[in-house]
Coordinates of C-alpha atoms and ligand atoms in Angstrom, one line a residue:
M687 CA 34.3 62.8 42.5
I688 CA 34.5 60.1 39.2
Y689 CA 31.9 61.4 36.6
S690 CA 31.4 60.0 33.2
R691 CA 31.0 62.1 30.2
I692 CA 30.3 61.7 26.5
A693 CA 33.8 61.9 24.4
G694 CA 32.7 60.9 21.2
T695 CA 29.0 59.9 19.4
G696 CA 29.2 57.9 15.4
G697 CA 25.7 57.0 13.6
Y698 CA 25.1 54.7 10.7
L699 CA 22.6 53.9 8.4
P700 CA 22.9 51.6 5.9
D701 CA 23.1 52.7 2.5
K702 CA 19.6 50.8 0.8
V703 CA 16.4 52.8 1.4
L704 CA 12.9 51.8 1.7
T705 CA 10.3 54.8 0.9
N706 CA 6.6 55.3 1.7
Q707 CA 6.0 55.1 -1.9
D708 CA 8.0 51.5 -1.9
L709 CA 5.7 50.2 1.1
E710 CA 3.1 51.1 -1.2
K711 CA 3.6 48.5 -3.5
L712 CA 3.9 45.6 -0.8
V713 CA 0.8 46.6 1.6
D714 CA -2.3 48.1 1.6
T715 CA -0.5 52.0 2.9
T716 CA -0.2 55.2 1.9
D717 CA 2.7 57.8 2.4
Q718 CA 0.1 60.2 3.6
W719 CA -1.4 57.5 6.3
I720 CA 2.1 56.9 7.2
T721 CA 3.5 60.6 7.5
E722 CA 0.5 61.6 9.2
R723 CA 0.4 59.1 11.7
T724 CA 4.2 58.5 12.5
G725 CA 6.3 61.3 10.7
I726 CA 8.5 58.4 9.4
K727 CA 9.4 59.1 4.9
K728 CA 11.7 56.5 5.0
R729 CA 13.6 53.4 6.6
H730 CA 17.5 52.4 5.8
I731 CA 17.4 48.6 5.2
A732 CA 20.7 46.4 5.9
E733 CA 21.4 44.1 3.1
E734 CA 20.9 40.2 3.6
N735 CA 24.9 39.7 4.0
Q736 CA 25.2 42.7 6.6
T737 CA 24.8 42.1 10.0
T738 CA 24.0 44.2 13.4
C739 CA 28.0 43.9 14.3
D740 CA 28.9 45.9 10.8
L741 CA 25.6 48.6 11.3
A742 CA 27.7 48.8 15.1
E743 CA 31.4 48.5 13.9
H744 CA 30.8 51.7 11.3
A745 CA 29.1 53.5 14.6
A746 CA 31.4 52.5 16.9
R747 CA 34.6 53.5 14.6
N748 CA 32.9 57.0 13.8
A749 CA 32.1 57.5 17.7
L750 CA 36.1 56.8 18.6
A751 CA 36.9 59.2 15.6
A752 CA 35.1 61.8 17.5
A753 CA 36.4 61.2 20.6
G754 CA 39.9 61.7 19.1
L755 CA 40.5 58.0 20.8
Q756 CA 41.9 54.4 19.5
A757 CA 40.3 51.0 20.0
N758 CA 42.9 50.0 22.1
D759 CA 41.8 52.7 24.6
I760 CA 38.5 51.4 25.0
D761 CA 37.6 49.1 28.6
M762 CA 34.4 48.6 27.9
I763 CA 32.4 47.3 25.3
I764 CA 28.1 47.5 25.8
V765 CA 25.9 46.7 22.7
A766 CA 22.3 47.2 23.3
T767 CA 20.4 45.4 20.4
T768 CA 17.6 43.1 20.1
T769 CA 18.7 42.0 17.0
P770 CA 21.9 40.3 18.2
N771 CA 23.8 38.3 15.2
Q772 CA 23.8 35.1 16.8
V773 CA 22.9 33.5 19.4
F774 CA 26.4 33.7 21.3
P775 CA 29.0 35.2 21.5
S776 CA 27.2 38.6 22.5
T777 CA 27.5 41.3 18.9
A778 CA 29.6 42.9 21.4
C779 CA 32.4 40.3 22.0
L780 CA 32.3 40.0 17.8
L781 CA 33.1 44.0 17.8
Q782 CA 35.3 43.6 20.2
A783 CA 37.1 41.3 17.8
R784 CA 36.7 43.6 15.1
L785 CA 38.1 46.1 17.1
D786 CA 41.0 44.0 17.5
I787 CA 40.4 44.9 21.8
R788 CA 41.8 42.0 24.1
G789 CA 40.3 41.4 27.7
C790 CA 38.2 44.0 28.5
P791 CA 34.3 43.0 29.7
A792 CA 32.2 43.4 26.3
F793 CA 28.4 42.4 27.1
D794 CA 24.5 42.5 24.9
V795 CA 22.1 44.3 26.8
Q796 CA 18.8 43.6 25.7
A797 CA 15.2 46.1 26.5
V798 CA 14.2 46.9 23.2
C799 CA 14.1 50.3 21.9
T800 CA 14.9 51.4 25.7
G801 CA 18.1 49.3 25.5
F802 CA 20.2 52.2 24.5
V803 CA 19.3 54.5 27.8
Y804 CA 19.8 51.1 29.9
A805 CA 23.1 50.5 28.1
L806 CA 23.7 54.3 29.2
G807 CA 23.3 54.0 32.4
I808 CA 25.1 50.5 33.2
A809 CA 28.3 52.0 31.5
D810 CA 27.5 55.8 33.8
K811 CA 27.7 53.2 36.6
F812 CA 31.1 51.7 35.8
I813 CA 32.9 54.5 35.4
R814 CA 32.0 56.2 38.9
S815 CA 32.8 53.7 40.7
G816 CA 36.7 54.0 38.9
S817 CA 36.9 50.6 37.1
V818 CA 36.4 51.9 33.7
K819 CA 37.8 55.0 31.9
N820 CA 36.3 55.1 28.5
A821 CA 33.2 52.6 27.5
L822 CA 31.8 51.9 24.4
V823 CA 28.3 52.4 24.2
I824 CA 26.1 51.4 21.4
G825 CA 22.8 50.9 20.1
A826 CA 22.6 48.7 16.9
E827 CA 19.7 46.9 15.1
T828 CA 18.7 45.3 11.9
M829 CA 14.8 45.3 12.6
S830 CA 14.1 44.9 9.1
R831 CA 14.7 41.3 10.2
I832 CA 11.8 40.3 12.8
V833 CA 9.5 42.5 10.7
D834 CA 6.3 40.9 9.5
W835 CA 6.7 42.4 5.4
S836 CA 2.8 41.5 5.3
D837 CA 1.7 43.4 8.8
R838 CA 1.1 46.7 7.3
G839 CA 0.4 47.6 11.0
T840 CA 4.3 46.9 12.0
C841 CA 6.2 47.2 8.7
V842 CA 5.9 50.8 8.0
L843 CA 7.7 51.6 11.4
F844 CA 10.6 50.1 11.9
G845 CA 14.4 50.4 10.2
D846 CA 18.2 49.3 11.0
G847 CA 21.1 51.4 12.3
A848 CA 23.6 51.9 14.9
G849 CA 24.4 54.5 16.5
A850 CA 27.5 54.8 19.4
V851 CA 28.7 56.9 22.1
I852 CA 32.2 57.1 24.1
L853 CA 31.4 57.4 27.2
Q854 CA 34.4 58.9 29.3
A855 CA 35.6 59.6 33.0
S856 CA 35.9 63.0 33.8
A857 CA 37.0 64.2 37.2
E858 CA 35.5 67.9 36.5
E859 CA 31.8 68.1 36.4
P860 CA 29.1 65.6 35.2
G861 CA 28.7 64.2 32.2
I862 CA 25.6 62.3 33.1
L863 CA 23.6 63.6 35.5
S864 CA 21.0 60.6 36.3
C865 CA 19.9 58.1 34.6
H866 CA 16.6 56.6 35.4
L867 CA 15.6 52.7 34.6
H868 CA 12.6 51.0 34.7
A869 CA 10.6 48.5 33.4
D870 CA 7.4 46.5 33.8
G871 CA 7.0 42.6 32.3
A872 CA 2.8 43.0 32.8
Y873 CA 2.7 44.0 29.3
E874 CA 4.0 41.5 26.7
S875 CA 1.0 40.9 25.3
L876 CA 0.9 44.3 23.7
L877 CA 4.3 44.0 22.1
T878 CA 6.2 41.3 21.3
V879 CA 7.9 39.0 19.1
P880 CA 7.0 35.6 20.5
H881 CA 8.9 33.2 19.8
G882 CA 12.8 32.9 20.2
I883 CA 15.9 29.7 21.3
S884 CA 13.8 28.8 23.8
N885 CA 10.0 29.4 23.3
G886 CA 9.2 28.1 19.9
Y887 CA 12.4 27.6 18.1
D888 CA 11.1 25.8 15.0
K889 CA 8.9 28.9 14.4
M890 CA 11.9 30.9 14.7
I891 CA 13.9 28.8 12.1
E892 CA 12.0 29.0 10.1
G893 CA 11.6 32.8 10.3
N894 CA 8.1 33.2 11.3
A895 CA 9.7 35.1 14.6
Y896 CA 8.1 38.9 13.8
I897 CA 7.3 41.5 15.6
K898 CA 3.3 41.9 17.1
M899 CA 1.9 44.7 18.5
Q900 CA -1.3 46.2 19.5
G901 CA -0.3 49.5 18.0
N902 CA -2.7 51.9 19.8
E903 CA -2.4 50.6 23.0
V904 CA 1.2 50.9 23.3
F905 CA 0.9 54.5 21.7
K906 CA -1.1 55.4 24.9
M907 CA 1.5 53.5 27.7
A908 CA 4.2 55.6 25.7
V909 CA 2.9 58.9 26.2
N910 CA 1.8 58.8 29.9
T911 CA 4.8 57.0 30.9
L912 CA 7.5 59.3 29.2
G913 CA 5.2 62.2 30.4
R914 CA 5.8 60.8 34.0
I915 CA 9.4 59.8 33.7
V916 CA 10.3 63.3 32.5
D917 CA 8.9 65.0 35.5
D918 CA 10.6 62.2 37.6
T919 CA 14.0 63.1 35.7
L920 CA 13.7 67.1 36.3
A921 CA 12.6 66.6 40.1
A922 CA 15.7 64.0 40.9
N923 CA 17.8 67.0 39.8
N924 CA 16.3 69.8 41.2
L925 CA 15.5 71.2 38.0
K926 CA 12.9 73.1 36.1
K927 CA 11.5 72.2 32.5
T928 CA 12.9 75.5 31.4
D929 CA 16.6 74.4 32.7
I930 CA 16.8 71.7 29.3
D931 CA 18.2 72.8 26.2
W932 CA 17.4 69.8 24.3
L933 CA 15.1 66.6 24.4
V934 CA 16.5 64.0 22.0
P935 CA 13.5 61.5 22.3
H936 CA 13.3 57.9 21.2
Q937 CA 12.3 58.3 17.5
A938 CA 9.3 55.3 17.2
N939 CA 6.5 58.5 16.2
I940 CA 6.3 62.0 15.5
R941 CA 3.0 62.2 17.5
I942 CA 4.2 60.7 20.7
I943 CA 7.6 63.1 20.5
T944 CA 5.3 65.8 19.9
A945 CA 3.3 65.4 23.0
T946 CA 6.7 64.7 25.5
A947 CA 7.6 67.8 24.0
K948 CA 4.0 69.1 25.1
K949 CA 4.6 67.8 28.2
L950 CA 7.9 69.9 29.0
K951 CA 6.9 72.9 27.6
M952 CA 9.4 73.1 25.2
S953 CA 9.0 74.2 21.6
M954 CA 9.7 71.7 18.9
E955 CA 13.2 73.7 17.9
Q956 CA 14.5 72.4 21.1
V957 CA 13.4 68.4 20.3
V958 CA 15.7 66.5 17.8
V959 CA 13.7 64.6 15.6
T960 CA 15.2 61.7 13.0
V961 CA 12.0 59.7 12.7
Q962 CA 11.4 61.0 8.8
E963 CA 15.3 59.6 8.2
H964 CA 14.8 56.4 9.3
G965 CA 11.8 55.1 11.3
N966 CA 12.0 53.5 14.8
T967 CA 15.4 52.0 15.0
S968 CA 14.8 50.9 18.5
A969 CA 18.0 50.9 20.4
A970 CA 19.7 52.6 17.7
S971 CA 17.2 55.6 17.7
V972 CA 18.5 57.6 20.9
P973 CA 22.0 57.5 19.7
L974 CA 21.1 58.0 16.2
A975 CA 19.5 60.9 16.4
L976 CA 22.2 62.3 19.2
N977 CA 24.6 62.0 16.6
V978 CA 22.4 64.4 14.0
A979 CA 22.2 67.2 16.8
V980 CA 25.9 67.3 17.6
L981 CA 27.4 66.8 14.1
D982 CA 25.3 69.8 12.8
G983 CA 26.3 72.0 15.9
R984 CA 22.7 72.2 17.2
I985 CA 23.9 70.3 20.5
K986 CA 27.0 72.5 22.3
R987 CA 29.1 71.6 25.0
G988 CA 27.5 72.1 28.3
D989 CA 23.8 72.3 26.5
V990 CA 21.3 69.9 29.0
V991 CA 20.5 66.8 26.8
L992 CA 17.4 65.3 28.0
L993 CA 17.5 61.4 26.3
E994 CA 14.4 59.0 27.0
A995 CA 12.7 56.0 25.3
F996 CA 10.1 53.5 25.6
G997 CA 10.2 50.1 24.8
G998 CA 9.1 46.6 24.0
G999 CA 9.1 44.6 27.8
F1000 CA 7.6 47.2 28.7
T1001 CA 10.8 48.9 29.1
W1002 CA 11.0 52.9 29.8
G1003 CA 14.7 55.6 30.8
S1004 CA 15.6 58.5 30.6
A1005 CA 19.6 60.0 31.3
L1006 CA 19.9 63.8 31.8
L1007 CA 23.2 65.1 30.9
K1008 CA 25.4 67.9 30.5
Y1009 CA 26.8 67.7 27.1
Ligands
LIG1894 O1 9.3 51.6 19.7 C1 8.2 51.1 20.6 C2 7.4 51.9 20.7 N1 6.5 51.4 20.3 C3 5.8 52.4 19.5 O2 6.0 53.4 20.6 C4 4.8 52.7 18.5 C5 3.3 53.0 19.0 N2 1.9 53.4 18.4 C6 2.0 53.8 17.3 O3 2.9 54.7 16.6 C7 0.8 53.8 16.3 O4 0.0 53.5 17.2 C8 0.8 53.2 15.1 C9 1.4 54.4 13.8 C10 1.6 52.1 15.0 C11 -0.9 53.4 14.7 O5 -1.7 54.5 14.9 P1 -3.1 54.4 15.0 O6 -3.3 56.4 15.0 O7 -2.7 53.7 16.3 O8 -3.9 53.7 14.2 P2 -4.2 52.6 14.9 O9 -3.4 51.4 14.9 O10 -5.8 52.7 16.2 O11 -5.2 52.4 13.4 C12 -6.2 53.2 12.7 C13 -6.3 52.4 11.4 C14 -6.9 50.8 11.4 O12 -8.1 50.6 10.4 P3 -9.8 51.4 11.4 O13 -9.6 49.5 11.6 O14 -9.6 52.4 11.6 O15 -10.6 50.7 9.7 C15 -5.8 50.5 11.0 O16 -6.0 49.3 10.2 O17 -5.8 52.3 10.8 C16 -5.1 51.4 10.1 N3 -3.8 50.7 9.4 C17 -3.0 51.3 8.4 N4 -3.5 52.4 7.3 C18 -3.2 52.2 6.3 C19 -3.1 50.1 10.2 N5 -1.7 50.8 9.8 C20 -1.7 51.5 8.7 C21 -1.0 51.4 7.4 N6 -1.8 52.0 6.4 N7 0.2 50.9 7.1

């Protein structure tokens, strides 16, 4: 039996930082409001000439080093992103060229904040089927490019960054125990960037393709849906809540994270929280948080870790793994 396991993790945040105090000067908001309602204290913003692929490359190189691999050991690249460099080639193909890898499949996945969990689920299937040995799986975003900096309801929430893992074939025990991927396209109106290539291209090139969100509606859906998927994931693996050592949630809002931890009856000590450092980095959020907890020694080999995310689409998903 072939399983997949995480062989190394990496993360990268751009140097430029935008604090809540900086945002007080841009829109009618306060550090107190942002902190109490979201838990966010700052976010990192890519420089004008810094692209999603640049962020992804940093995270990828960190993950390769952590796994003790060379770029040419990689035989599949998946980049989860909502903010690709350009229409095509995919960000994964651009990254492939940067890493000087030739021939292996490379493609992007678009599932907004759930993108990394989707990408991990896809890579896991390829590895289990025996066709891939080392997959580079990345969540990378420059959300700052699609934020309306005059909308206080959204501009305080998002940031830029990238997180990566090397998913490796393993003949021993798993690794990834199960992945659960879902979507319901009926909720477009609650969370959307309503313009793009085929719809409202003129608005996009004018720079008016921005995130529109009915925050409190999304909030309620996220809390309920994540509670359900946590139960489903445990049931699929015949595990109890107490079997989970670590929760690594999507970092959108501390109140959503706390509600999921409560549902799991987990102490916040067992939850990896990085939202205060970088806000909502969409597909980058879960691998960024995972990387932090691996690097600081909280998550150790053999620990049972639950990853979960919810985002535009709506999409949602989870991955249960033995690190
Ligand atoms: O990752 C993808 C999924 N996205 C999410 O998970 C985001 C989910 N939603 C949320 O995190 C929260 O709904 C928000 C943080 C976006 C908003 O928090 P909320 O507690 O749901 O606030 P609200 O939207 O109900 O707004 C409450 C009040 C409103 O004023 P009134 O109508 O009560 O007078 C807003 O206009 O807060 C006001 N408000 C602000 N005030 C100061 C909204 N944004 C701000 C702001 N600063 N930045």
